[in-house]
Short mmCIF file of C-alpha atoms in Angstrom, two decimals:
data_model
loop_
_atom_site.label_atom_id
_atom_site.label_comp_id
_atom_site.label_asym_id
_atom_site.label_seq_id
_atom_site.Cartn_x
_atom_site.Cartn_y
_atom_site.Cartn_z
CA MET A 515 115.79 84.36 79.51
CA ASN A 516 117.63 82.26 82.42
CA THR A 517 116.20 82.90 85.42
CA GLN A 518 117.73 80.01 87.58
CA THR A 519 121.54 82.11 87.38
CA LEU A 520 122.16 84.99 88.92
CA ARG A 521 123.76 87.34 86.25
CA HIS A 522 126.57 90.41 86.13
CA ASP A 523 127.26 91.17 83.07
CA TRP A 524 124.12 93.11 82.01
CA THR A 525 124.14 95.55 79.42
CA GLN A 526 122.30 99.06 79.58
CA GLU A 527 120.86 98.33 76.23
CA GLU A 528 119.05 94.89 78.02
CA ILE A 529 118.25 96.86 80.89
CA GLU A 530 116.64 99.42 79.49
CA GLU A 531 114.72 96.96 76.97
CA ILE A 532 113.27 95.17 80.48
CA TYR A 533 112.56 98.49 81.91
CA HIS A 534 110.58 99.91 78.79
CA LEU A 535 108.51 96.70 78.64
CA PRO A 536 104.80 96.99 78.42
CA LEU A 537 103.85 97.78 82.32
CA MET A 538 101.79 94.77 82.36
CA GLU A 539 104.37 92.71 80.85
CA LEU A 540 106.76 94.09 83.13
CA ILE A 541 104.92 93.56 86.22
CA TYR A 542 104.04 89.81 85.02
CA ARG A 543 107.73 88.60 84.33
CA ALA A 544 108.45 90.36 87.97
CA ALA A 545 105.85 89.00 89.60
CA ALA A 546 107.11 84.90 87.84
CA ILE A 547 110.50 85.61 88.96
CA HIS A 548 110.08 86.90 92.16
CA ARG A 549 108.34 83.59 93.51
CA GLU A 550 111.19 81.69 91.77
CA TRP A 551 113.86 83.14 94.17
CA HIS A 552 111.41 84.14 97.09
CA ASN A 553 108.33 83.46 99.43
CA PRO A 554 105.87 85.37 97.27
CA ALA A 555 103.45 85.71 100.73
CA GLU A 556 106.07 86.97 103.21
CA ILE A 557 107.45 90.48 103.57
CA GLN A 558 109.96 91.62 105.87
CA LEU A 559 109.40 94.34 108.22
CA SER A 560 112.25 96.81 109.15
CA THR A 561 112.35 99.35 111.52
CA LEU A 562 114.35 102.76 111.02
CA LEU A 563 115.70 104.58 113.45
CA SER A 564 117.52 107.58 113.68
CA ILE A 565 119.89 107.65 115.90
CA LYS A 566 121.59 110.90 115.09
CA THR A 567 119.44 113.73 113.46
CA GLY A 568 120.17 116.66 111.54
CA GLY A 569 123.39 118.83 111.55
CA CYS A 570 124.76 116.82 108.71
CA PRO A 571 127.71 118.95 106.46
CA GLU A 572 126.40 117.52 103.31
CA ASP A 573 124.33 119.28 100.35
CA CYS A 574 122.23 116.56 99.25
CA PHE A 575 119.47 118.25 97.77
CA TYR A 576 116.53 116.13 98.78
CA CYS A 577 117.84 116.13 102.49
CA GLY A 578 116.40 117.71 105.26
CA GLN A 579 119.07 117.01 107.59
CA ALA A 580 121.35 119.16 105.75
CA ALA A 581 122.57 121.67 108.23
CA ARG A 582 122.68 124.67 105.52
CA TYR A 583 118.65 124.43 104.80
CA GLN A 584 116.35 125.64 106.60
CA THR A 585 113.77 122.90 107.59
CA ASN A 586 111.36 121.57 110.58
CA ILE A 587 113.88 118.73 111.54
CA ARG A 588 115.05 119.12 114.69
CA VAL A 589 118.74 118.48 115.50
CA GLN A 590 119.29 115.50 117.98
CA ALA A 591 122.69 114.42 119.33
CA LEU A 592 123.21 110.53 119.71
CA LEU A 593 120.42 108.66 121.69
CA PRO A 594 122.09 106.91 124.41
CA THR A 595 122.16 102.97 123.89
CA GLU A 596 119.54 102.33 126.32
CA LYS A 597 116.85 104.03 124.40
CA VAL A 598 118.44 102.11 121.05
CA ILE A 599 117.96 98.98 122.44
CA GLU A 600 114.63 100.01 123.83
CA HIS A 601 113.26 100.80 120.15
CA ALA A 602 114.88 97.70 119.06
CA ARG A 603 112.69 95.46 121.52
CA LYS A 604 109.75 97.45 120.69
CA ALA A 605 110.61 96.54 117.09
CA LYS A 606 110.74 92.95 117.13
CA GLU A 607 107.85 92.75 119.56
CA GLU A 608 105.58 94.42 116.73
CA GLY A 609 107.34 91.96 113.85
CA ALA A 610 110.12 93.21 112.39
CA SER A 611 113.20 91.33 111.61
CA ARG A 612 115.57 93.99 110.56
CA PHE A 613 116.70 96.87 112.89
CA CYS A 614 118.33 100.02 111.05
CA MET A 615 120.22 102.72 112.55
CA ALA A 616 121.07 105.86 110.54
CA ALA A 617 123.23 108.81 112.20
CA ALA A 618 123.45 111.96 109.74
CA TRP A 619 126.41 111.98 109.68
CA ARG A 620 128.84 112.60 106.34
CA GLU A 621 131.58 109.75 107.64
CA VAL A 622 131.99 107.84 110.61
CA ARG A 623 135.00 109.46 112.99
CA ASP A 624 137.15 107.07 114.85
CA ASN A 625 135.62 109.02 118.28
CA ARG A 626 133.15 107.74 121.24
CA ASP A 627 130.40 108.52 118.98
CA PHE A 628 131.39 105.46 117.00
CA ASP A 629 132.53 103.32 120.30
CA ARG A 630 128.37 103.85 121.30
CA VAL A 631 127.27 102.63 117.54
CA ILE A 632 129.41 99.58 118.17
CA GLU A 633 127.60 98.75 121.49
CA MET A 634 124.26 99.65 119.92
CA VAL A 635 124.79 96.71 117.20
CA LYS A 636 126.21 93.96 119.98
CA GLY A 637 122.92 95.26 121.86
CA VAL A 638 120.47 95.09 119.09
CA ASN A 639 122.37 91.70 117.31
CA ALA A 640 121.80 90.25 120.99
CA LEU A 641 118.21 90.56 120.75
CA GLY A 642 118.22 88.43 117.71
CA LEU A 643 117.39 91.20 114.89
CA GLU A 644 119.35 91.79 112.07
CA VAL A 645 121.42 95.02 112.47
CA CYS A 646 121.91 97.64 109.93
CA CYS A 647 123.26 100.73 109.96
CA THR A 648 123.79 103.30 107.83
CA LEU A 649 126.22 105.96 108.85
CA GLY A 650 127.81 107.83 105.74
CA MET A 651 131.01 107.13 104.29
CA LEU A 652 133.76 104.36 105.97
CA THR A 653 136.93 102.89 106.28
CA GLU A 654 138.06 99.58 105.44
CA GLU A 655 139.25 99.18 109.57
CA GLN A 656 135.16 100.97 110.29
CA ALA A 657 133.89 98.19 108.36
CA GLU A 658 135.83 95.53 109.91
CA ARG A 659 134.76 96.84 113.55
CA LEU A 660 131.44 96.90 112.59
CA HIS A 661 131.40 93.39 111.58
CA ALA A 662 132.99 92.07 114.50
CA ALA A 663 130.23 94.16 116.69
CA GLY A 664 127.66 91.65 114.78
CA LEU A 665 126.69 94.32 112.14
CA TYR A 666 124.84 92.00 109.40
CA ALA A 667 124.16 94.84 106.38
CA TYR A 668 125.19 98.50 105.86
CA ASN A 669 123.10 101.16 103.85
CA HIS A 670 124.80 103.14 101.51
CA ASN A 671 122.53 104.24 99.03
CA LEU A 672 124.07 105.13 95.00
CA ASP A 673 121.00 107.65 95.29
CA THR A 674 120.76 107.92 91.12
CA SER A 675 123.11 107.41 88.39
CA GLU A 676 127.11 108.36 87.85
CA GLN A 677 126.33 110.42 85.49
CA TYR A 678 123.47 112.79 87.21
CA TYR A 679 124.86 112.59 90.91
CA LYS A 680 126.13 115.94 90.67
CA GLU A 681 123.55 117.64 90.20
CA ILE A 682 121.86 116.79 93.43
CA ILE A 683 125.08 116.71 95.83
CA SER A 684 128.51 118.19 95.67
CA THR A 685 130.04 117.68 98.77
CA ARG A 686 130.93 113.97 97.72
CA THR A 687 131.08 112.17 94.48
CA PHE A 688 129.83 108.72 92.99
CA ASP A 689 133.24 106.91 93.64
CA ASN A 690 132.67 107.79 97.51
CA ARG A 691 129.90 106.04 97.37
CA ILE A 692 131.32 102.98 95.26
CA ASN A 693 134.32 102.74 97.69
CA THR A 694 132.75 102.86 100.74
CA ILE A 695 130.14 100.00 99.49
CA ARG A 696 133.72 97.68 98.56
CA HIS A 697 134.91 97.98 102.05
CA VAL A 698 131.41 96.77 103.37
CA ARG A 699 131.74 94.02 101.23
CA LYS A 700 135.21 93.13 101.78
CA ALA A 701 134.74 93.11 105.94
CA GLY A 702 131.64 90.49 105.20
CA ILE A 703 128.81 92.82 105.66
CA THR A 704 125.73 92.34 103.48
CA VAL A 705 125.06 95.37 101.49
CA CYS A 706 122.03 97.45 101.24
CA SER A 707 122.11 99.82 97.96
CA GLY A 708 119.23 101.40 95.79
CA GLY A 709 117.89 104.95 94.95
CA ILE A 710 115.31 107.33 94.79
CA ILE A 711 113.34 108.45 92.02
CA GLY A 712 111.91 111.69 91.16
CA LEU A 713 115.40 113.97 91.73
CA GLY A 714 114.52 115.40 88.18
CA GLU A 715 116.48 112.02 86.89
CA THR A 716 115.82 110.72 83.21
CA HIS A 717 114.85 107.15 82.55
CA GLN A 718 118.36 106.88 81.65
CA ASP A 719 119.66 108.09 84.75
CA ARG A 720 117.27 105.21 86.45
CA ILE A 721 118.63 102.25 83.94
CA SER A 722 122.16 103.19 84.32
CA MET A 723 121.97 103.62 88.60
CA LEU A 724 119.93 99.83 87.80
CA LEU A 725 123.27 98.75 85.94
CA THR A 726 125.65 99.86 88.35
CA LEU A 727 123.99 98.01 90.86
CA ALA A 728 123.32 94.62 88.82
CA THR A 729 126.80 94.15 87.40
CA MET A 730 128.68 94.58 90.65
CA PRO A 731 130.68 91.47 91.86
CA LYS A 732 127.84 90.38 93.98
CA HIS A 733 124.57 91.97 93.82
CA PRO A 734 123.87 94.05 96.75
CA GLU A 735 121.61 91.75 99.23
CA SER A 736 119.21 94.52 99.92
CA VAL A 737 118.07 96.92 97.24
CA PRO A 738 115.78 99.92 98.32
CA VAL A 739 113.38 101.64 96.02
CA ASN A 740 112.41 105.37 97.27
CA ALA A 741 110.41 107.69 96.18
CA LEU A 742 111.56 111.38 96.75
CA ALA A 743 110.12 112.61 100.08
CA ARG A 744 109.57 116.27 99.21
CA VAL A 745 110.95 118.35 102.54
CA ALA A 746 109.90 121.63 102.79
CA GLY A 747 113.08 123.79 103.16
CA THR A 748 115.48 121.79 100.64
CA PRO A 749 115.75 122.79 96.95
CA LEU A 750 113.47 119.54 95.76
CA GLN A 751 110.70 120.92 97.74
CA ASP A 752 108.48 121.87 94.97
CA HIS A 753 109.09 118.48 92.94
CA GLN A 754 105.98 116.57 91.83
CA LYS A 755 105.33 113.37 93.51
CA THR A 756 105.99 110.54 92.07
CA ASN A 757 103.83 108.44 89.99
CA THR A 758 103.55 105.04 91.48
CA TRP A 759 103.51 103.49 88.26
CA GLU A 760 107.25 104.69 87.66
CA MET A 761 108.20 103.28 91.14
CA VAL A 762 106.10 99.64 89.98
CA ARG A 763 108.62 100.17 86.93
CA MET A 764 111.76 100.39 88.99
CA ILE A 765 110.48 97.55 91.14
CA ALA A 766 109.22 94.94 88.75
CA THR A 767 113.36 95.87 86.50
CA ALA A 768 115.38 95.47 90.12
CA ARG A 769 113.46 92.07 90.91
CA ILE A 770 114.30 90.94 87.32
CA ILE A 771 117.78 91.28 86.69
CA MET A 772 118.59 91.17 90.86
CA PRO A 773 116.54 88.12 91.28
CA ALA A 774 117.96 87.17 94.80
CA SER A 775 118.03 90.41 96.59
CA MET A 776 115.54 91.84 98.97
CA VAL A 777 113.79 94.51 97.12
CA ARG A 778 112.64 97.24 99.68
CA LEU A 779 109.69 99.50 99.39
CA SER A 780 111.20 102.17 101.38
CA ALA A 781 110.04 105.98 101.43
CA GLY A 782 107.12 107.49 99.55
CA ARG A 783 104.86 104.91 101.03
CA ILE A 784 102.99 107.24 103.08
CA GLU A 785 101.70 108.95 99.70
CA MET A 786 100.14 105.56 98.34
CA THR A 787 97.09 104.24 98.52
CA ASP A 788 97.05 100.12 99.85
CA PHE A 789 96.09 99.62 96.16
CA GLU A 790 99.54 100.98 95.08
CA GLN A 791 101.60 99.21 97.39
CA GLY A 792 99.82 96.21 96.63
CA TRP A 793 100.68 96.67 92.92
CA CYS A 794 104.78 97.37 94.17
CA PHE A 795 104.38 93.97 96.01
CA MET A 796 103.06 92.23 92.83
CA ALA A 797 105.73 93.99 90.97
CA GLY A 798 108.70 91.96 93.63
CA ALA A 799 109.09 94.79 96.36
CA ASN A 800 109.18 92.19 99.48
CA SER A 801 110.33 94.09 102.48
CA ILE A 802 109.12 97.89 103.55
CA PHE A 803 110.01 99.68 106.67
CA THR A 804 107.98 100.07 109.19
CA GLY A 805 107.42 102.07 112.48
CA GLU A 806 105.79 105.44 113.95
CA ARG A 807 107.11 108.90 112.77
CA GLU A 808 109.04 109.47 115.76
CA THR A 809 111.04 105.84 115.38
CA LEU A 810 111.78 106.42 111.65
CA LEU A 811 113.78 109.20 110.06
CA VAL A 812 112.38 112.28 109.35
CA THR A 813 109.60 112.17 107.34
CA PRO A 814 106.06 110.46 107.45
CA ASN A 815 105.37 106.94 107.72
CA PRO A 816 102.06 104.67 107.85
CA GLY A 817 101.86 103.40 111.48
CA VAL A 818 102.88 99.74 112.56
CA SER A 819 99.12 98.45 113.08
CA ALA A 820 98.15 100.42 109.42
CA ASP A 821 101.03 98.21 107.94
CA LEU A 822 99.82 94.67 109.61
CA GLN A 823 96.52 95.02 108.11
CA LEU A 824 97.47 95.99 104.89
CA LEU A 825 99.64 92.53 104.90
CA GLN A 826 96.20 90.77 106.56
CA THR A 827 94.04 92.40 103.43
CA LEU A 828 96.41 91.21 100.93
CA GLY A 829 96.82 87.66 102.31
CA LEU A 830 100.42 88.48 103.25
CA ARG A 831 102.61 88.12 106.47
CA PRO A 832 105.78 89.26 108.37
CA MET A 833 108.74 87.47 107.41
CA LYS A 834 110.88 85.81 109.97
CA LYS A 835 114.79 86.71 110.70
CA GLU A 836 115.82 83.29 109.12
CA THR A 837 114.42 83.93 106.06
CA GLY A 838 115.97 87.35 104.97
CA LYS A 839 119.20 84.98 106.11
CA GLU A 840 118.72 82.03 103.99
CA THR A 841 117.99 84.42 100.90
CA CYS A 842 120.96 86.76 101.28
CA GLN A 843 123.31 83.31 101.86
CA LYS A 844 122.05 81.78 98.61
CA ASN A 845 123.03 84.65 96.64
CA HIS A 846 126.08 84.68 98.44
CA ASN A 847 126.39 80.55 97.28
CA LEU A 848 125.11 81.08 93.72
CA THR A 849 127.19 84.26 92.97
CA SER A 850 130.71 82.47 94.33
CA LEU A 851 130.09 79.28 91.95
CA GLN A 852 130.15 82.13 88.78
#
């Protein structure tokens, strides 16, 4: 296996062979590749802030922010710009190099709320943080406005495979997701796109989702791997906890087939022990979302102090902003040569 070159011609069979390797062999290979492409002693700390919570018209079966489900999530209008900048400043002080703003919208609309988001992006960018947004579907023109404001990354997860997609969401299509990612890429914004495991999907669905990401003309610079956060009141509330070894297997496979990407250990960490998170880092995860629950989305998350203690215990340190950008630039350069 050539581990020095980015590939975009993976086949389902090749990824399936990697995914089903004996677990220890899979982790070993992923860890070796991780060390070729990244500093294994660094973990990027990203803070995620819900700038508009709940009331979403989508019917994603896993999401407590869907208006049609009776959950304990309190609907919150778009936050004031000053408050968002204050959260970003605090996140930077606590070691975060990336600040992500999430709004529970189906799609971005050209209105005053979007104008306010543009001002938030400018303000966070001025603090010297990587700015990321996840706002739903985007047009080309909206993506260009965000890029002009200084947006560094846009998150738009595939969630699952194209084949399984309609089993968990009926109010949009898989192609809608792909189109937004194309608009983001065309505008010059880096792409953050991954998925969720534990939705009832098969191993083939997971492999298919990874295939879609790994065969894009440019790999997403950021690939979040989420475990289902079971929210009371949603159709998936009674699903079993995702097995951590399944998370490790997904992270390791993503690391091998998309070596330059940041692989993000995302939702589900609150149910993981320090040992389990350590295995995820060994398998190639090099980013986490950190922050208290009220500054994240709508599910519990380990606190900043606990995360810093974990990193110290494992001999890891927070990544500086420039490191992440250099990795993405390396990704851009290598991809453009092929």
